[in-house]
Amino acid sequence: MILLCATFFSVQSYAGESTEWSNAVYKRSISGVVIDDNGVPLPGGSVVVKGTTIGVLTDINGKFSIDVPDDATVLVVSFVGYLTKEVKIGNMTNIEVKLNADFKSLGDVVVVGYGTQSRALIASSMASVNSDQLKDRPSTSFTEALVGKVAGVQFQQTTGAPGGGFSVKIRGIGSITSNSQPLYVVDGVPIDNVISTSGVQFSQSTWTTSNGQQAQNPMASMNPNDIQSIDILKDAASTAIYGSRGSNGVVLITTKQGAVGKAVFSANVSTGIQTLDKKVDMMNLEEYVAMETQRRNYQWVLNGGNVAVAGRSLTDPNSVRTNNGYKIPVEFSDLSNFRGTDWQNELFQSAPMTSAQLSVSGGTGKTRYYLSGDLVNQDGIIINSGFKKFSLRTNVDAEITDKVKMGFKINPSYNISKMNQAGGYGGMVQSVLSMPPTYDAYNVDGTYAYYGPLYHYGDGTFDRNTYGSNTGNPIAISKVSEKTFDQIRLMSSAYISIDIIKHLTFKSSISTDINVFSYNQFDPSTVSAPGIATISGSLSSSRNISWVNENIFTYTNTFKEKHNLTVMGGVTEQKSYFEFHDMGANNFPNDVVHTLNAGMIWGGSQTKSENSMLSYLGRVSYDFDKKYLVSATVRSDGSSRFGSENRWGTFPSASVGWRVAQENFMKNVKAVSELKLRASYGISGNNNIGDYSSMGLVGSMNYTLGSGTGGQVNGLVQNSISNRILGWEQTTQTDIGMELGLFKNRVYLTADYYNSLTDGLLFAVPVPLITGFESSLQNMGSVSNEGIELSIDTKNVAKKDFQWNTNFNISFNRNNVESMGLTNSPITDGPRNFFNELAYRTEVGQPIGSFYGYVYEGVYKTQAEADAEMTVYTRDPAGVPTVRAMAGDIKYKDLDGNGIIDGNDQTIIGNSNPDFIWGLTNTLNYKGFDLGLTLQGVQGSTIMQGQMRNVYRFISGEERNYWKSEAEPGDGNTVNPGGMGLNRKVSAYWLRDGSFMRIKSLTIGYSLPAKLFGNSVSKARAFMAAENLFTFTRYSLYNPEVNSGEGDEYNNKTPGLDYGGYPLARTITFGLNVSF
Amino acid sequence: MKGLRLFAIIVSIALVSSCDEFLDLAPISSSGVDGFYKTQADFMQAVNGTYADLKSQYGYGYYSLFTDLRSDNTTMLGIGGGSEGQKIAIDNFSIGSDNEHLLTYWRISYAELQKANGVLSHIDGADFGQTLKDQYTGESKVIRALTYFNLVRMFGGVPLVTVGDVNISESYNTPRSTVDEVYTLIVSDLTEAIPLLPATYGDADAGRITKGAAQSILGEVYMTQHNYAAAAAVLGTVISDGNYSLLSHYEDNFTGTDQGNSESVLAILFQSEGANMGSTYPNHCAPVGSEGVLVAYGGAYGFNQPTGDIFNAYTTGDLRRDVSIGVGFTTLSGSFVNARYTKLYVDQDPGDGYCGSDADWNVMRYAQVLLMYAEAVNEGGSPTPAAYTAINLVRERAGLALLSGLSQSDFRTAVYLEERLEGAFEGHRWHDLVRTGLAVSTMNAKLGVIDPVGPATAITANQLLYQIPDDVIITSAPGVITQNP
C-alpha cells in the first residue's frame, strides 16, 4: 500500500521540513507521526487544525510538526484512501495518529459533470480510475491502461498502429449511423473530437479512406502521466448533464494539480521492444504451388466462369489452353526455382519504443503549479511506421483573495505518425496474406521486385506478371512510400471563481482547443516497376478551432446539520470552426524533391464549416443525513446542426439512493460497512452528425464545353436530401444498482442493471436509388441495450509487508433493434469501403449490424452430391438448370426451397456482439516488490473474416485442407480454390469465433528502500512491464478485436469485420520511476 | 469584489439572453438547396451539372460493359476474380442480379435523372429570359429521355421519376412502369425538346445538345420501336437541315481535341487539363500488362478487347480496322504480347495523370444518323437512292466500294454490317442486335468463336434484358419491384 500510495503522492510529497499554509499567529507547536494500521508511516498526509486553514503535510517518514493557535482543540488528519480522523489535541505535544485504510473511501471525491461529489453520496452509475491504476504503464495512451478495468465499458484495441485509434463503447451501441464513442471532457472542457466528428466534407472516415490508414486516436496527445483521475459516467442520470452529447457515456479526465510545498520532481523513463504477438499460419511454397495448379486447371475448365466448358479437361496440356492464366508453369515442377518468400517476415519487425515523462509540481503561498513534459518515440511492428509525441503541460492555480481564485492550463502537443497502410483493400496486411510465396520481395541483386516469377509454359509461351496494379509489391510500397500524419494541438483554459456571497460561488471559464492536422504522402518512382510513371504526392490538412465558455453558479449549504443541499445552474456556449484543404501533384521529374512544388499540381480544394451550441443546465442534489440521496438534473441544448424546427432538446434526469448501512437497525450488522441501493432515470442525446446535416446541399460538378479542346464550365448539383425536421437522437436509460461493502469495505461489490432505449435514431437511411441518392439522414427507429454489470474489489491480504488486491468485473449487454421507422423494413448495408457487397443487416429483433448472407453447410464432396441437391444458381424459363454447383463448391442452404440459390436465401447469420466481457486485475506488493496482472476477456463474439472474399487466392493455413478431388475432398468445409460458383458470396463460411482471453498487462517492479538515499530521493523504482503478453483464442488471424470498419461512417452497421488491420504488438518494457 | 460580482451578473444576463442567432449557421463551402434554382445563373450551372453527370454514365466504362462487352464486338481476357470477374460475367452471360456494375449503372442513371428533373421541376417558376429557359428545358428533357432510353433498353420497364424532389416515403413504393409508359415519356420529352433547342451554338457552347441531337436520338428511339416511317422522317430532317457532315477521316472523330466538329451530334466531353475533368477510359481499354507502355498513367485493365470476330468482319481495304484495333504491344521487359485493343481510345492524350485522358465518348455521330436513315428507308420497302446516298457516304470514307442494286434484304444485311463496323466500340452493338432481333441468333451462331470468352452455352431471349439489381429490390418495400424473368 505504501508503494502504491507513494507513487500517487510522488507529486505532492516532499522531503525535509514542513511548510505552513497560513500566516496565523502561532501559540504552540505540536509534532507527531501519521501511520497506517500496520504502523507504516504515511508521507504526504494532511494535518489541519479543524475549522481553520492552518495545516501541514507529513514528510517522507510520515512526520509532521505544526504550530497551532492556543484555542485549537482538534486536528483533522487525512490521507487519500484512508478514513479521515479527528484527533483531540488536549495538552499533547507529540501525537501518533493511526489511520484506518478505507478500501472504498467515503471521503473519496469524484468528478461529476460541472462539479464534484462524494462518491458515497452518488446515486447514479459511474466508475473511476485513479492515477494509481494508470501508473507505470509504458502505454502511450491512457485508454490502453483502462482495458479490463471498468465494468460495462468495452475498450477495443482494434489496431496496433502506433498512435492508432481505440474503440470505447459504454453500455453497447445505441446509435446506428452516428459515432458511438463517448464524450471526453478534460478538466471540465468537452473535447470536440475533430477526427471522429466533423463537418460534412471531412470526417474520420475521410482520413481513413483517403490515406487508407486506420483512424487515429484523438486522445493520443494526452500524456497519461498527467492524469490524476478518470471518471466514467455510464447511466443517463450522470450523463444527462452533458445533454446532447451524453448518450454514449462521458469520460471525465482530471489532470494533476500541484500542492503547496517544496517542489517535487518526478521522472518516469522506459524503453522496450515490440514484437508481433502472433504470426498467421500460411501455406508454404509446396502447398501454394499445389493449390495454384489446381486453381489454374479449374479456371481452364470453367473458363473463368462457373460453367464447365464442353470438351475441356483438367488434364489438358498447356498447348491447348488458350490463355497463359490457365496454363501450368513448368517452374512448378521444381520448387528450387523459388526462394519461397515468407511475406510476414518481410513486413513485420521488432520495434523499439522509448518514453520519458518529467514533471515538477508544488506551490508557494497561494499559488500552486504542475508542469510536465512528455516524450515518446515508438517504431511500429510494420516496417516504416511509427509514432513520436512531444507534449508540455502547465497547470497553475492561484488564490487572489480569500474569495477569488483563478487558474489556467496550457497543454501544447505535437504528434507525428509515420504511416503504412495496414488495413483495408490494398492494405499491407491483406497484401502479405494473399501474396504467393513464389513471388519475391527483392530481386537477387537486392532491388525491389516488381515482377512475379518468370513462368514458362513449355509450349513456347511464357509470361511474367507485374504485381497487380492495385497492390504492387507490399514491401516496396511499405519502404518507399512516405505517409506522415501530424497533429499540433493546443488546449488551453482559464477560469475565475468568485465566492459571491456565503455558500454561493460563480465560476466562469473559457477554453480553446486548436487542432491542426496534416497528412503528407509521397510515392516515388520506386513504388512500382521502372518506366511506369507514378511519382505523385498529396497533402491534406485541416484546422479545427473551437471554444467553450461556461458560466456556472453553485450554491452549497447544510441546514439543521442534516439537510445537505447543492444547487448548480449555468449557461454554456460553444462554437467550432473547421477548415480542410488538400492538394495533389504528379509528374515529378525525379525522386529527389518530395514536396509538391517539384511536381505539377493537378488539383486541390478547400472547404469550411462551423457549428455552434448553446446550453442551459442545472442540478439539485440533496441528501438527508448522508442516508437518503436525491439528485435531479436538466439540460437544454440548442445546436446549429439540426433543422430549424427541432433545434432544441431538453434532457432531464433524476436519481435516488438509500444508504441502508447507515440506518440504526444495521448498526449491529458489523460485517456490512456499506449497503447502498440506488435507482436512476434520465434522458440524454446525441448530435454526432456532420455540420449542416439537415440541409440539402448543392456542390460543384464541372463539365467541359466549347469547340476544340474546350474549356471548363462550372456546374452545380444537389448532393444530399434536405430534412428540416431532423432532430436529436434521445436515449432514455433506467439504472438500478447496489453497492455492498463488507468487513470495513475490504470486499466491495457493485452491481448494476440497466435498460436503455435510444429513440429517433440519427440514421442515414438507405433510400431507393430512384430518388437520385443513396441515403437520407433521418430520425427513425429505436434500439435498446439491456445489461448487467458486476464489479468486485477485494483486499485479500492487507499486512504491513504484503498487500494483495483484486478487481474482477464482468458485463453482459444485449443489443436489440426495437423498431425501424414506419414500415420496420430492414436495412441491408455493406462495408462499402472494402467490397461492394451487402454483408450486414439491421433488422427489428436483432442486434444492430448483424451479419447477413447465406447459410453455409460445408462443401459438396462429390458431383453426385451436388447434383442430388438440385441446388442451382440459375434456370432457364423452362425450369431446366443452366448453372449449378460443382463438387468442391460451397453448399448453401436453399432457405425458400425453390431450388435456386439467390438473394432470397440470404438471412441473418450471426452478429459480432460478445455474450459477455470481463477483466481481472491483481495487484501484489511484498516489501519493495510489486506485481500487477490484468487479464481481459471477451466471450462469444463473432468476426466476419473478410479475406474469405478472396477465397480463390487466400492462402492461410486454415484453408490447407481444401477440396482437391472427389477422392480427396479435404475436410468437407473448405472450398475448391479453383471453383467459382457462388463461392465468393457472403456466408457463414466467413464467420469465426472471436472469443479470447488476453494477458493484457503484467508489471513487476522493485522499489529501493527510501532510506538508501537519505532524504534526497523519495522514490526510486525499477520495473518491467509487458503489454499484450499473450492472447488465447481460436481465431487464426491476428487480432480478434479487429474492426476494419472503425472510423467508417457505416461503422455501427458493419461491426466485427476483419479486412486486414494493424496487428497488436507484444511490448516488453523496462523503466525507472524516480521522485525527489 | 463588488466589481467581480457585477461581472458575474452581467456575464450571466448576457448569456441567458443569447438567442437563436448564435445557432443559425449557413453553410460556408456549399449552398443549401433552398436558395438554389432561383436565377438564370443557377439554372445554367444546374444544367452544366446535369451534363457533367453524363461523364459517369458513359465515360468510366460502365456503358460499354453492357453494350460492347456483352456483344460479339469485344471480350475480356482476364482470368477472373473480383470486379474483373463481374465484368467477365457480363461478357459470358453468367451475369446475375448481384452484379456490382449493374447496380452502379442503375445508381448513376437515377442520379442523372434527379439532376435533370431538378431543373425541369423548378424552371417554370423562375424568372429569366424565355430563350434560355427554353434551351435549358430542352437540354434537360433530352438528357432525361436519353437516360431513360438506355435504362429501358437494358432493364425493360423501370420506375418513372419526373420530379427532382422525390418524396422519400413514396419512393419505397414506386413500382416499375411498363416499357410502353417509359417510351411514352421518352418520345414526349424528345418531341417537346426539339422546338425548344437551337440548331447550333457558338464556339463557347459547342457540345451542348442541339435540335439535331434531339431529333437523332428520337430517330433511334423510333428505330428501336420499329416505327421506321417516323424514324426516316425525323432522321431525314436532320440530314436535310444540313447542320452536320462527315469528317474526312474516320479517326478524327476520336481525337478528343476536336469537340464540336461537324460530325459530332452528341458527345460526352472530357478534358485532359484541369482537375478531374478527364476520362479513365483508355485505362479500361488498354490490355493487361501494358501499363507504362500503352497508357502512361494508372492501370491497364483490358476489359474491352476487340474479338477476332469483328477483326475479321472488316473487308479488305477498310481503313477503319487498323485505326480502331491495335494488335499487341512490346512490354517494358522487351517481349511482344499479342493482345487486341481498342486503339482509338488507348491512343488518346493521357493528360497529366490517371483520370486525365482527353478521350471523348460519342453518343451519336452523323455517320450513325446516315446509317439509321438508310436502314429506316429500306425497311419502308426498298433501298431508295436516298438510302444508297446515305450508306455510301459512310462507305466511301472507309475506303470501300459504293453499293448499288441490292435487294431489300441484301441492303439490310449491308447496313447492319456498316452499323457494326462504323459504330464499333462506341456502345451501339448490343442495342443494335437486340433492336434488329438478331441478338440471340448472332450470339449463338458464334458460340466458341468469340475467342476465348463468350457465352458458354446458348443464350435465350430472357437474356436480352439485364436483371434488376438485388439492391434495388431489397431497398424498396417488399414486392414493389419485380424481377425480370
Coordinates of C-alpha atoms in Angstrom, one line a residue, chain A residues 201 295 299 302-309 312 322-323 325-326 401 403-404 451 462 464 466 468-470 496 498-501 506 508 529-534 547 549 551 553 571-575 577 586-587 600-604 606-614 616 638-641 644 647-648 692 695-699 701-718 720-722 724 765-774 776 778 825-826 828 832 836-838 841 852 874 876-877 882-883 903 906 949 952 980 982 984-985, chain B residues 1 4-5 7-9 11-12 15-20 22-34 36-37 42 44-56 77-83 85-86 88 92 94-95 97-98 100-101 103-104 106-107 110-111 114-115 159 161 164-168 170-174 202-208 256-260 267-271 273-277 289 291-292 296-301 332-333 335 351-354 358 360 452-454 456-457 460 462 470-472 474-478:
Chain A
Q201 CA -16.9 17.4 -46.1
R295 CA -6.8 -23.3 -59.5
Q299 CA -10.1 -22.0 -64.3
L302 CA -14.6 -23.2 -66.1
N303 CA -13.3 -20.6 -68.5
G304 CA -13.3 -18.0 -65.7
G305 CA -17.0 -18.5 -65.1
N306 CA -18.9 -21.2 -63.3
V307 CA -19.9 -23.5 -66.0
A308 CA -17.6 -26.2 -67.3
V309 CA -16.9 -25.7 -71.0
R312 CA -12.2 -29.1 -71.7
T322 CA -6.0 -20.6 -74.7
N323 CA -4.6 -18.2 -72.1
G325 CA -3.5 -17.7 -67.0
Y326 CA -4.9 -21.2 -67.5
T401 CA -8.1 37.0 -2.4
K403 CA -12.9 34.9 -2.2
V404 CA -11.4 34.8 -5.7
Y451 CA 7.5 -8.6 -61.5
F462 CA 5.9 -17.5 -71.2
R464 CA 5.9 -12.6 -66.1
T466 CA 3.6 -7.5 -62.7
G468 CA -1.2 -6.2 -59.5
S469 CA -1.9 -2.6 -60.4
N470 CA -3.8 -2.1 -57.1
I496 CA -12.1 32.6 -12.4
I498 CA -15.8 34.0 -7.1
D499 CA -17.5 33.4 -3.8
I500 CA -20.2 36.0 -4.4
I501 CA -21.8 35.5 -1.1
F506 CA -19.7 31.7 -9.5
S508 CA -16.6 31.3 -15.4
A529 CA 8.2 -1.1 -61.8
P530 CA 10.6 1.2 -63.6
G531 CA 9.1 3.1 -66.5
I532 CA 5.7 3.4 -65.0
A533 CA 5.4 7.0 -64.1
T534 CA 3.7 7.1 -60.8
W547 CA -14.0 27.5 -27.9
N549 CA -17.4 29.4 -22.5
N551 CA -20.6 30.1 -16.5
F553 CA -23.3 29.2 -10.2
V571 CA -25.1 28.7 -19.2
T572 CA -22.6 27.5 -21.7
E573 CA -21.9 28.3 -25.3
Q574 CA -19.5 26.9 -27.8
K575 CA -18.5 27.1 -31.3
Y577 CA -14.8 26.1 -36.8
N586 CA 2.2 14.3 -60.1
N587 CA 4.6 14.5 -63.0
M600 CA 2.8 19.5 -61.3
I601 CA -0.2 20.4 -59.1
W602 CA -3.2 18.8 -60.6
G603 CA -5.8 19.8 -58.2
G604 CA -6.8 20.9 -54.8
Q606 CA -10.8 23.8 -49.6
T607 CA -13.9 23.5 -47.5
K608 CA -15.0 25.2 -44.3
S609 CA -17.8 24.5 -41.9
E610 CA -18.8 25.5 -38.4
N611 CA -21.3 24.6 -35.7
S612 CA -22.4 26.1 -32.5
M613 CA -24.3 25.1 -29.4
L614 CA -26.0 27.0 -26.6
Y616 CA -28.7 25.9 -20.1
G638 CA -29.6 24.1 -29.0
S639 CA -27.5 23.0 -31.9
S640 CA -26.9 24.6 -35.2
R641 CA -26.7 21.1 -36.8
S644 CA -34.7 24.9 -37.5
R647 CA -33.1 22.6 -32.9
W648 CA -33.7 22.5 -29.1
Y692 CA -25.5 21.3 -41.9
M695 CA -29.9 20.8 -45.2
G696 CA -29.8 19.5 -48.8
L697 CA -26.5 20.8 -50.1
V698 CA -25.5 21.9 -53.5
G699 CA -22.0 21.1 -54.6
M701 CA -19.6 19.3 -60.6
N702 CA -17.9 20.8 -63.6
Y703 CA -18.1 19.9 -67.3
T704 CA -16.2 20.7 -70.4
L705 CA -17.8 22.7 -73.2
G706 CA -16.6 24.6 -76.2
S707 CA -15.1 23.8 -79.6
G708 CA -11.6 22.4 -80.0
T709 CA -10.2 21.1 -76.6
G710 CA -13.0 23.0 -74.9
G711 CA -12.9 24.8 -71.6
Q712 CA -14.2 24.0 -68.1
V713 CA -17.6 25.3 -67.2
N714 CA -18.9 25.4 -63.7
G715 CA -21.8 23.1 -62.8
L716 CA -23.7 22.6 -59.6
V717 CA -25.6 19.6 -58.4
Q718 CA -27.6 18.7 -55.4
S720 CA -27.9 15.5 -50.4
I721 CA -31.5 15.5 -49.4
S722 CA -33.0 18.1 -47.0
R724 CA -35.9 20.2 -42.0
V765 CA -31.4 5.5 -44.1
P766 CA -30.8 3.9 -47.5
V767 CA -33.4 5.2 -49.8
P768 CA -34.4 3.7 -53.2
L769 CA -31.9 4.9 -55.8
I770 CA -34.7 6.3 -57.9
T771 CA -34.5 9.3 -55.5
G772 CA -31.1 10.1 -57.1
F773 CA -29.5 9.5 -53.7
E774 CA -28.3 6.5 -51.7
S776 CA -31.1 10.3 -46.3
Q778 CA -33.5 10.8 -40.7
S825 CA -38.2 -2.5 -43.2
P826 CA -34.7 -4.0 -42.5
T828 CA -29.2 -4.1 -45.7
R832 CA -18.6 -0.3 -49.0
N836 CA -19.3 -3.8 -52.9
E837 CA -21.2 -6.5 -51.1
L838 CA -24.2 -6.3 -48.8
R841 CA -28.5 -6.2 -42.0
Y852 CA -26.3 -11.1 -43.4
T874 CA -29.9 -20.2 -62.5
D876 CA -33.9 -21.2 -67.9
P877 CA -37.5 -20.3 -68.4
T882 CA -28.4 -23.8 -66.6
V883 CA -25.7 -23.2 -64.0
G903 CA -30.9 -13.4 -52.9
Q906 CA -29.9 -14.7 -47.6
R949 CA -13.9 -13.0 -50.2
Y952 CA -9.5 -18.3 -54.7
M980 CA -16.0 -20.1 -59.0
L982 CA -21.1 -18.6 -55.7
R984 CA -17.4 -15.6 -53.0
K985 CA -20.8 -14.8 -51.6
Chain B
M1 CA -15.1 42.4 -5.1
L4 CA -16.4 41.0 -9.8
R5 CA -19.9 40.3 -8.6
F7 CA -19.1 41.0 -13.7
A8 CA -20.6 37.6 -12.8
I9 CA -24.1 39.0 -13.1
V11 CA -22.0 37.8 -17.9
S12 CA -24.9 35.6 -16.9
L15 CA -25.6 34.7 -21.9
V16 CA -29.1 33.9 -20.9
S17 CA -30.4 36.5 -23.3
S18 CA -28.4 34.9 -26.2
C19 CA -30.8 33.8 -28.9
D20 CA -31.1 31.5 -31.8
F22 CA -26.0 32.1 -32.5
L23 CA -27.3 28.8 -33.8
D24 CA -28.3 30.0 -37.3
L25 CA -25.2 29.0 -39.3
A26 CA -25.3 28.9 -43.1
P27 CA -23.0 26.6 -45.0
I28 CA -19.7 28.2 -46.0
S29 CA -18.4 25.9 -48.7
S30 CA -21.6 24.9 -50.4
S31 CA -25.0 26.4 -50.6
G32 CA -28.2 25.0 -49.3
V33 CA -30.7 23.7 -51.9
D34 CA -33.3 26.0 -50.5
F36 CA -30.9 27.3 -55.3
Y37 CA -32.9 27.2 -58.6
D42 CA -28.4 28.9 -61.0
M44 CA -27.1 27.4 -66.2
Q45 CA -25.0 25.7 -63.6
A46 CA -27.6 23.1 -62.8
V47 CA -27.8 22.2 -66.5
N48 CA -24.0 22.1 -66.7
G49 CA -24.0 19.7 -63.7
T50 CA -26.5 17.5 -65.5
Y51 CA -24.2 17.3 -68.4
A52 CA -21.3 16.6 -66.1
D53 CA -23.1 13.5 -64.7
L54 CA -23.2 12.0 -68.2
K55 CA -19.5 11.5 -67.7
S56 CA -20.3 8.9 -65.0
L77 CA -9.1 -11.8 -71.5
G78 CA -8.8 -11.5 -67.7
I79 CA -8.7 -14.6 -65.6
G80 CA -11.5 -13.8 -63.2
G81 CA -12.0 -12.8 -59.7
G82 CA -13.3 -9.6 -58.1
S83 CA -14.7 -6.8 -60.0
G85 CA -14.9 -11.5 -62.7
Q86 CA -18.1 -9.5 -62.6
I88 CA -16.4 -11.4 -67.4
N92 CA -20.1 -14.7 -70.9
S94 CA -23.4 -15.6 -66.5
I95 CA -24.3 -12.2 -65.0
S97 CA -28.8 -9.7 -60.3
D98 CA -25.9 -9.3 -57.8
E100 CA -21.9 -4.7 -58.9
H101 CA -21.6 -3.0 -62.3
L103 CA -26.0 -1.7 -59.6
T104 CA -23.6 1.1 -60.3
W106 CA -28.6 1.9 -62.1
R107 CA -27.4 4.2 -59.4
Y110 CA -31.1 7.8 -61.4
A111 CA -28.6 10.3 -60.0
Q114 CA -32.5 13.6 -60.3
K115 CA -30.4 16.4 -61.8
P159 CA -39.7 3.2 -62.2
V161 CA -39.4 9.6 -61.8
G164 CA -36.4 16.5 -58.7
D165 CA -37.5 16.2 -55.1
V166 CA -38.8 12.7 -54.8
N167 CA -41.0 12.1 -51.8
I168 CA -38.9 9.6 -49.8
E170 CA -43.4 7.3 -51.7
S171 CA -40.1 6.2 -53.2
Y172 CA -40.2 2.9 -51.3
N173 CA -43.5 2.0 -53.0
T174 CA -42.7 3.2 -56.6
G202 CA -21.5 29.5 -80.6
D203 CA -18.0 28.2 -80.1
A204 CA -18.0 28.5 -76.3
D205 CA -21.2 26.4 -76.0
A206 CA -20.2 23.8 -78.6
G207 CA -21.1 20.4 -77.1
R208 CA -24.5 21.3 -75.8
G256 CA -10.7 14.5 -78.1
T257 CA -9.4 17.8 -79.2
D258 CA -11.9 18.4 -82.0
Q259 CA -15.0 19.0 -80.0
G260 CA -18.0 20.4 -81.7
A267 CA -20.6 13.6 -77.4
I268 CA -19.7 13.4 -73.7
L269 CA -16.7 15.6 -73.4
F270 CA -13.6 15.1 -71.4
Q271 CA -10.6 17.3 -71.0
E273 CA -6.2 19.5 -68.5
G274 CA -7.9 20.5 -65.2
A275 CA -8.6 18.5 -62.1
N276 CA -10.9 15.5 -62.5
M277 CA -12.1 16.6 -65.9
G289 CA 0.3 -5.7 -68.7
E291 CA 0.9 -0.2 -68.0
G292 CA 3.6 2.3 -68.9
A296 CA 1.3 6.4 -69.3
Y297 CA -0.5 6.5 -66.0
G298 CA -2.6 4.2 -63.9
G299 CA -3.5 0.6 -64.6
A300 CA -4.3 -1.3 -67.8
Y301 CA -7.5 -3.4 -67.3
L332 CA 8.9 -2.9 -70.8
S333 CA 10.8 -6.1 -70.4
S335 CA 8.6 -9.2 -75.1
G351 CA -3.2 14.3 -69.9
D352 CA -1.3 14.6 -66.7
G353 CA -2.3 11.5 -64.9
Y354 CA -4.8 8.8 -64.2
D358 CA -9.0 13.5 -73.3
D360 CA -14.5 11.8 -75.5
P452 CA -11.8 -17.0 -75.9
V453 CA -14.5 -15.8 -73.6
G454 CA -18.2 -15.6 -74.5
A456 CA -20.5 -21.0 -72.7
T457 CA -23.9 -22.3 -73.7
T460 CA -32.1 -17.3 -74.6
N462 CA -34.6 -13.8 -71.4
D470 CA -30.7 -7.0 -56.0
D471 CA -30.0 -3.9 -54.0
V472 CA -32.8 -2.1 -55.9
I474 CA -34.1 -5.1 -51.3
T475 CA -34.2 -1.3 -50.7
S476 CA -37.8 -0.9 -51.9
A477 CA -40.8 -2.1 -49.9
P478 CA -41.2 -5.9 -50.3

